CSV table of C-alpha atoms and ligand atoms in Angstrom, one decimal:
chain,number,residue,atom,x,y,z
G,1,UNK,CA,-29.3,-3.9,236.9
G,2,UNK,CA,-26.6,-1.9,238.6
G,3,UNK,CA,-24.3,-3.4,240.9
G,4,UNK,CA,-24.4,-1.0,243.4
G,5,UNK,CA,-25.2,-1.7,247.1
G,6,UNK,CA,-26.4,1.1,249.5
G,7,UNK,CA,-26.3,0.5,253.4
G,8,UNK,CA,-29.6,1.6,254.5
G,9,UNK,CA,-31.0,1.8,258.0
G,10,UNK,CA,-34.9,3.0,257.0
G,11,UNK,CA,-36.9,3.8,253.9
G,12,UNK,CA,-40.6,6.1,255.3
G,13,UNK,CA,-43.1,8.5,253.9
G,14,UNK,CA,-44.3,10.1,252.1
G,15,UNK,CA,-44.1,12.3,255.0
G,16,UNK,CA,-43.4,16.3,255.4
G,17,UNK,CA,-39.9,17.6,255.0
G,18,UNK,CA,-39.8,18.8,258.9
G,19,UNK,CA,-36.5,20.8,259.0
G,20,UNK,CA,-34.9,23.4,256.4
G,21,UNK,CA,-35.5,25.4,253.4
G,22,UNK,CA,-38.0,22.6,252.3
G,23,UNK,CA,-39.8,22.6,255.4
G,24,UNK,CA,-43.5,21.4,254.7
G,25,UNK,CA,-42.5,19.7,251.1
G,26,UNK,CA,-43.8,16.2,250.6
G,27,UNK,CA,-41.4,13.5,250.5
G,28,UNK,CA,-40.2,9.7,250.9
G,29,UNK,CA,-36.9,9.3,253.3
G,30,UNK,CA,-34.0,7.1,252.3
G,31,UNK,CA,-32.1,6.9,255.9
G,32,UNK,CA,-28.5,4.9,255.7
G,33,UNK,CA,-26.4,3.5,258.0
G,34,UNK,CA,-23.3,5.0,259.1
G,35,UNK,CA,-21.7,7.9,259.9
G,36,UNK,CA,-18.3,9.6,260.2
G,37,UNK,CA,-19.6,11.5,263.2
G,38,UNK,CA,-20.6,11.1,266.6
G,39,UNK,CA,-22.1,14.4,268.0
G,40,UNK,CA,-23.4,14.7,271.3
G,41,UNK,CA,-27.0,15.2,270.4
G,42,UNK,CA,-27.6,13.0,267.3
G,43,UNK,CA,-31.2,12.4,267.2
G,44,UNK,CA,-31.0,9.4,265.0
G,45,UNK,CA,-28.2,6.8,266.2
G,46,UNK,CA,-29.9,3.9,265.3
G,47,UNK,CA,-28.5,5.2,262.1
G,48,UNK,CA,-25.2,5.8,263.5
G,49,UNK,CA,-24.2,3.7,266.1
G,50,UNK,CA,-22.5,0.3,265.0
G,51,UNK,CA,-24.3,-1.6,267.4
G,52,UNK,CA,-27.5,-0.7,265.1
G,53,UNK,CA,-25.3,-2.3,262.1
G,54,UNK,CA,-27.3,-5.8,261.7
G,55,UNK,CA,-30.9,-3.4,261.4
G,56,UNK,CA,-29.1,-1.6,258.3
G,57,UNK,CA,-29.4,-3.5,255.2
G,58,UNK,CA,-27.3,-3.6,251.8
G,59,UNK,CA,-30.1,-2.8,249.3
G,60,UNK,CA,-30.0,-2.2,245.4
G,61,UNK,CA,-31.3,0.7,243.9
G,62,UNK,CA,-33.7,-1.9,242.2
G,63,UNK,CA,-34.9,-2.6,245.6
G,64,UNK,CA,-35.0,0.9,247.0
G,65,UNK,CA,-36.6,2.0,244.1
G,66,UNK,CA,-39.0,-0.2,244.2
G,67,UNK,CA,-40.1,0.9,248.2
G,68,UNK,CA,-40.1,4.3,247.2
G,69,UNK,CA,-42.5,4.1,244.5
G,70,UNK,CA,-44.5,2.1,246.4
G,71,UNK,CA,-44.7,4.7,249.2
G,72,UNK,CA,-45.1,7.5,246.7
G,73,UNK,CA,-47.9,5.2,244.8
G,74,UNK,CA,-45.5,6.0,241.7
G,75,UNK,CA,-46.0,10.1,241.8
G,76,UNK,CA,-42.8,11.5,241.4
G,77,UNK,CA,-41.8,13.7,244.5
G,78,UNK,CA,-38.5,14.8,246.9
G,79,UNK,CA,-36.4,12.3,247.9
G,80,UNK,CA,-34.8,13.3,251.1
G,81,UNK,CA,-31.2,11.7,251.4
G,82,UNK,CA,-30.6,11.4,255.3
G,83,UNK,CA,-28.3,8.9,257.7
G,84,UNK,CA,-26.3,8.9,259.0
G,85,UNK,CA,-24.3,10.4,257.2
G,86,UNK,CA,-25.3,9.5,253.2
G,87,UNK,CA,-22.4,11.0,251.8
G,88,UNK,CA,-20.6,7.6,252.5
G,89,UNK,CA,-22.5,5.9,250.4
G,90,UNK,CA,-22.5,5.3,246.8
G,91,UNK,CA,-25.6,7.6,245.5
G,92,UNK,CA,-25.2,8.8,242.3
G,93,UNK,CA,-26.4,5.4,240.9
G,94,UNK,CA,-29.9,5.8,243.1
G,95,UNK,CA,-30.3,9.8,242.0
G,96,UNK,CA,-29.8,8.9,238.1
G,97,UNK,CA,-32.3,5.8,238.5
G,98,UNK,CA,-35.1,8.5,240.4
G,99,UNK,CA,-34.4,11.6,237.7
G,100,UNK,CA,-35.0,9.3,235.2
G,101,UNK,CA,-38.7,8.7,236.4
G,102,UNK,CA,-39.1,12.4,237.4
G,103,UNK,CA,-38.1,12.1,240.9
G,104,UNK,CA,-36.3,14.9,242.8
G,105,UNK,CA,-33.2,14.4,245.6
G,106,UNK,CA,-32.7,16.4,248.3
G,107,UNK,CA,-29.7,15.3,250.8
G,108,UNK,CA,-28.8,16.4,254.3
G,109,UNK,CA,-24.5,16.0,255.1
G,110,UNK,CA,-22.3,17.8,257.5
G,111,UNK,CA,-20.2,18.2,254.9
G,112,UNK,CA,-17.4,16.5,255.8
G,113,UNK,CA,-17.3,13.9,253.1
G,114,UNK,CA,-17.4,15.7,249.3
G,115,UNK,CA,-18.6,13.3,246.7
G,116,UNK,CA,-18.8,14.0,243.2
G,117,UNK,CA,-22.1,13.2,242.7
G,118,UNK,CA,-23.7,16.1,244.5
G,119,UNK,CA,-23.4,18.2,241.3
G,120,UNK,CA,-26.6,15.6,240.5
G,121,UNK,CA,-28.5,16.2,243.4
G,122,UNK,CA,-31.5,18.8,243.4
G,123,UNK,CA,-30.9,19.7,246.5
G,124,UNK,CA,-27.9,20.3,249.0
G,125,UNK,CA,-28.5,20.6,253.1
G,126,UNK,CA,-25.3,21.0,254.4
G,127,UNK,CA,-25.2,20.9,258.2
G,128,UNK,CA,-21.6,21.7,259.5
G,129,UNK,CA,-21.9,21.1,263.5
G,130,UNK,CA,-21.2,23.1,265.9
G,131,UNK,CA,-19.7,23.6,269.2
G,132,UNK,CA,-22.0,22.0,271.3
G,133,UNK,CA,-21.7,18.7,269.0
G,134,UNK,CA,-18.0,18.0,270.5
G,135,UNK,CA,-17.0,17.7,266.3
G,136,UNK,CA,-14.3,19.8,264.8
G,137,UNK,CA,-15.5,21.2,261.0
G,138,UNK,CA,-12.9,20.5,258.6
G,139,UNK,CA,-13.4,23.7,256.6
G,140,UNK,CA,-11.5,22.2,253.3
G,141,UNK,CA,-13.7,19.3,253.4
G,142,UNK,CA,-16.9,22.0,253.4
G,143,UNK,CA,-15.4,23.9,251.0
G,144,UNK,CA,-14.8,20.6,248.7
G,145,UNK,CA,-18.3,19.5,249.3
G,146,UNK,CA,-19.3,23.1,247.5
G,147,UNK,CA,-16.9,22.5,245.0
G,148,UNK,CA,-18.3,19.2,243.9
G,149,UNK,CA,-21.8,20.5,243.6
G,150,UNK,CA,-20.2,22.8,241.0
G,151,UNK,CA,-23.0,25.5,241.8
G,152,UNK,CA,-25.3,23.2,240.0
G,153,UNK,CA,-28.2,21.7,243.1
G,154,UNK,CA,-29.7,24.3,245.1
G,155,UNK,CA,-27.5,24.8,248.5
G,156,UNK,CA,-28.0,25.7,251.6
G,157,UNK,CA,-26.7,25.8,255.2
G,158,UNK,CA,-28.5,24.6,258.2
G,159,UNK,CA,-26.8,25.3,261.9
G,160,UNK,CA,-28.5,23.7,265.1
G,161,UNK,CA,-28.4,26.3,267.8
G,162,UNK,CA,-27.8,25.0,271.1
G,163,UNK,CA,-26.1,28.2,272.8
G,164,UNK,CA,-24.5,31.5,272.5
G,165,UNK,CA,-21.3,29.2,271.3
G,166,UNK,CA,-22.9,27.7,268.8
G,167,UNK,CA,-24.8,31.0,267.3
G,168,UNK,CA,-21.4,32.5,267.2
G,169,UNK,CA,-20.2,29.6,265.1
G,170,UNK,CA,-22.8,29.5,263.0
G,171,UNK,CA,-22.6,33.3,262.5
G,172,UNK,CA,-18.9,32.9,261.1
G,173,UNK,CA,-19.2,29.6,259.2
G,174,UNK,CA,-22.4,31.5,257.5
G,175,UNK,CA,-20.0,34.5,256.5
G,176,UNK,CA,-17.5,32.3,254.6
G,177,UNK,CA,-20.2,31.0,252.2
G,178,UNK,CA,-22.1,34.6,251.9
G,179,UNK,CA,-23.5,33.2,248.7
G,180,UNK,CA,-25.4,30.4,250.4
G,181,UNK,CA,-29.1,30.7,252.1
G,182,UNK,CA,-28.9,29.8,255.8
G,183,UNK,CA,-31.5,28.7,257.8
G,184,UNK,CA,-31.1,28.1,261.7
G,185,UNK,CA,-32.8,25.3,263.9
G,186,UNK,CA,-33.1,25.4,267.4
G,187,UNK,CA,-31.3,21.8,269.2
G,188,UNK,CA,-33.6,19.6,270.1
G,189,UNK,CA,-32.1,18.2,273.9
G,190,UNK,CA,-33.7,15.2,274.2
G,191,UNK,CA,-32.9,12.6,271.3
G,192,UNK,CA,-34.6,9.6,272.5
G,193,UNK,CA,-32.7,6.3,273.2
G,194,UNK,CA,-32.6,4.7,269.5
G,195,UNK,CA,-34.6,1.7,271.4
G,196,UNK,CA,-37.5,3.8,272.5
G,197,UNK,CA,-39.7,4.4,269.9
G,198,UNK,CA,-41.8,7.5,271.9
G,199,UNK,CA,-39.5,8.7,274.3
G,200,UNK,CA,-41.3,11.9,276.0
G,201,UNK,CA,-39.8,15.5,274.3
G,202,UNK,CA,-39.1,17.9,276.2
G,203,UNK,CA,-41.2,20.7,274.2
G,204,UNK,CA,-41.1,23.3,276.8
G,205,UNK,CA,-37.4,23.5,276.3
G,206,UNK,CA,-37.3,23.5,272.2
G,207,UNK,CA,-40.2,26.3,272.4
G,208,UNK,CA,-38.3,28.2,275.0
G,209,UNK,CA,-34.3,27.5,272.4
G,210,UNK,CA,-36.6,28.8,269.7
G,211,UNK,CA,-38.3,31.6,271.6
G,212,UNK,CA,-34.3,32.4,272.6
G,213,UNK,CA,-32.8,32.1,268.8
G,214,UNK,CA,-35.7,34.3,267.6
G,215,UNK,CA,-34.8,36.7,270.1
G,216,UNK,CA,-30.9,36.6,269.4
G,217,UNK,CA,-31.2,36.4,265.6
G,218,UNK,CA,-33.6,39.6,265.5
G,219,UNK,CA,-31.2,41.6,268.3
G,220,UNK,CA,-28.3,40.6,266.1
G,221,UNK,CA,-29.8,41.8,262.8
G,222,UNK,CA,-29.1,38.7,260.9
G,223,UNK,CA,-32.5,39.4,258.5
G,224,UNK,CA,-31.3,37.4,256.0
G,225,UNK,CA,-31.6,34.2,258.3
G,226,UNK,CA,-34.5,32.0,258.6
G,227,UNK,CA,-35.5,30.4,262.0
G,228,UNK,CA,-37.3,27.4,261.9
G,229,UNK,CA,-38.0,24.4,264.1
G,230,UNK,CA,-37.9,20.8,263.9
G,231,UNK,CA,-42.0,21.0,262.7
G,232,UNK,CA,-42.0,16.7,262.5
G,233,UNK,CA,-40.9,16.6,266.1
G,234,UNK,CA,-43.5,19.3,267.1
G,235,UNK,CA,-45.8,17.2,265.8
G,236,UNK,CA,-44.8,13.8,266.3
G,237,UNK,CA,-41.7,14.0,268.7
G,238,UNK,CA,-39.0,12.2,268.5
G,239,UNK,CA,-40.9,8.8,267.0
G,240,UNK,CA,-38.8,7.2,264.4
G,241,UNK,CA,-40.7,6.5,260.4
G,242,UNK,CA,-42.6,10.0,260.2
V,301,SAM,C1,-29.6,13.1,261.8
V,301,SAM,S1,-28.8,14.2,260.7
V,301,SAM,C2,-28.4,13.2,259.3
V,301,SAM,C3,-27.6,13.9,258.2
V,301,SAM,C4,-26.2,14.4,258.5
V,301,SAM,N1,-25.5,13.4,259.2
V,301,SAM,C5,-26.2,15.7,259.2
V,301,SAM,O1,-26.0,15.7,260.4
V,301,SAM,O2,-26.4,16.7,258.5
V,301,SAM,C6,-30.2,15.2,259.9
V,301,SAM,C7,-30.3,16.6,260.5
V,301,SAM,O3,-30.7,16.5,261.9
V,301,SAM,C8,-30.0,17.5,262.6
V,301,SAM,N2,-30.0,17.1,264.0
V,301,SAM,C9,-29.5,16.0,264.5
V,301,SAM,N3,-29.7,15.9,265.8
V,301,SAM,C10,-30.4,17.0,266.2
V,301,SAM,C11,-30.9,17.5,267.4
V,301,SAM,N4,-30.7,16.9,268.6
V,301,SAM,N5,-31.6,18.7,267.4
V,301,SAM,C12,-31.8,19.4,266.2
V,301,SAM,N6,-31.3,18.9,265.0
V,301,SAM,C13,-30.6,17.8,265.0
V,301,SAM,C14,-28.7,17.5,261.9
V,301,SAM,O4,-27.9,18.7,262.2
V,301,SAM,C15,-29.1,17.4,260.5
V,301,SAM,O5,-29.3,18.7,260.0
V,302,2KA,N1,-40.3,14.6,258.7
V,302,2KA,C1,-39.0,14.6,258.9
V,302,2KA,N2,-38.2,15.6,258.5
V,302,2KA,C2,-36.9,15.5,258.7
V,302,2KA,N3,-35.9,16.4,258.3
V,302,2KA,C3,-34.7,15.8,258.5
V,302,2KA,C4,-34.9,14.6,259.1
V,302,2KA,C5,-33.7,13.7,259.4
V,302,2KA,O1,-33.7,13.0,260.4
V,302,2KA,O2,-32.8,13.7,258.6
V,302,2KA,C6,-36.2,14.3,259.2
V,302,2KA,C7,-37.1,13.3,259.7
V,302,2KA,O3,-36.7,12.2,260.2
V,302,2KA,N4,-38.4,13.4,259.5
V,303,SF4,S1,-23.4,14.0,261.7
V,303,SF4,FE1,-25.6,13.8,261.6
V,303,SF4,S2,-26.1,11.6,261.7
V,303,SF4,FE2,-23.9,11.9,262.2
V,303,SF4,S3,-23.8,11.9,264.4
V,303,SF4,FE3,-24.0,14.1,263.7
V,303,SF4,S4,-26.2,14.5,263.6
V,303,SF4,FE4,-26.0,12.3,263.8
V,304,MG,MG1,-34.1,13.7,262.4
């Protein structure tokens, strides 16, 4: 038994990875509450807003494990470390309890929190935010998160693209880390009130942001960028578990 406790807002899947590098990978999510951020178009506050807090539950890693196993029906897979903002909680007890049954961890931060534990991950997403989010990057914090992982998980960076603003930013945040993979994600504009399981999307407008960030990326000559969209909302909107 460990004595760890780990704030978590959902456990789903196995589902597709719908966003990234691993876009399309099978996987369980691990979703915990809280999160050092507030941006303007988080799509999941009922991991993030306190007045979510009494949904989120304190959980062992016995008791995680034991949901993602049963999701998984005991076949080792990803584990996709979302929130919120994961990097808050304590982890590396969870990701040493999963490699040691043959499970991988992927985890999405913004990289403002660096823990030492990412060097165990598989796996590193991290999703600085830009302009349009109303956050400010703290680029020592970024630069910590990298220095935790030690080069050992596979990184990566992931902008959302709202506007010309937050291309630009993405472009120059991408050139300080020139040894890291980026991939770029149109903004989705409608993140549904956390109450409303199937709130309509408003698909004309991602097709048309990812229509436009094709475009740019292509004019700009950024080939070594990958475009990709949110494929779990294109297929299920913005309904929570999936
Ligand atoms: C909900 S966040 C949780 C993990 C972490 N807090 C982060 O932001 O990286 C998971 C991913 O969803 C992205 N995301 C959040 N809201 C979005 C939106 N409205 N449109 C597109 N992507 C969004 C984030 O940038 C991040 O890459
Ligand atoms: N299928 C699926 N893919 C995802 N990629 C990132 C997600 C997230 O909310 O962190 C997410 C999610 O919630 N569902
Ligand atoms: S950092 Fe991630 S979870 Fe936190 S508010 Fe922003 S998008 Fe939402
Ligand atoms: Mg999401």
């Amino acid at each position: 038994m460990t004595e760890t406790t780990i704030r978590v807002s959902e456990i789903f899947g196995p589902t597709i990875q719908g966003e990234g590098v691993l876009i399309g990978q099978p996987t369980v999510f691990v979703r915990t509450g809280g999160c050092d951020y507030r941006c303007s178009w988080c799509d999941s506050l009922h991991a993030v807003e306190s007045r979510f807090r009494e949904d989120w539950q304190p959980l062992s890693v016995e008791a995680i494990w034991a949901e993602v196993e049963t999701l998984s029906n005991g076949k080792p897979l990803m584990v996709s470390l979302s929130g919120g903002n994961p990097a808050i909680q304590p982890l590396g007890p969870l990701i040493a309890h999963g490699h040691a049954r043959g499970y991988r961890f992927a985890l999405e931060t913004q990289g403002s929190v660096p823990k030492d534990w990412f060097a165990d991950l598989d796996v590193l997403v991290l999703s600085p935010k830009p302009p349009s989010s109303g956050m400010e990057t703290d680029w020592q914090k970024l630069e910590d998160c990298l220095s935790m992982a030690d080069g050992k998980p596979q990184t990566v960076l992931k902008f959302i693209v709202f506007d010309d603003a937050d291309y630009a930013y993405a472009k120059s945040a991408a050139a300080r880390f020139p040894a890291l993979p980026v991939t770029l994600q149109p903004g989705n504009h409608t993140p549904p009130p956390p109450e409303e399981e199937d709130a309509v999307i408003d698909l004309d407008g991602i097709m048309a942001r990812m229509h436009w960030l094709v475009d740019k990326v292509m004019e700009d000559g950024w080939f070594t960028a990958r475009v990709l969209p949110q494929l779990h909302v294109l297929l299920w909107g913005n309904r929570r578990g999936v």
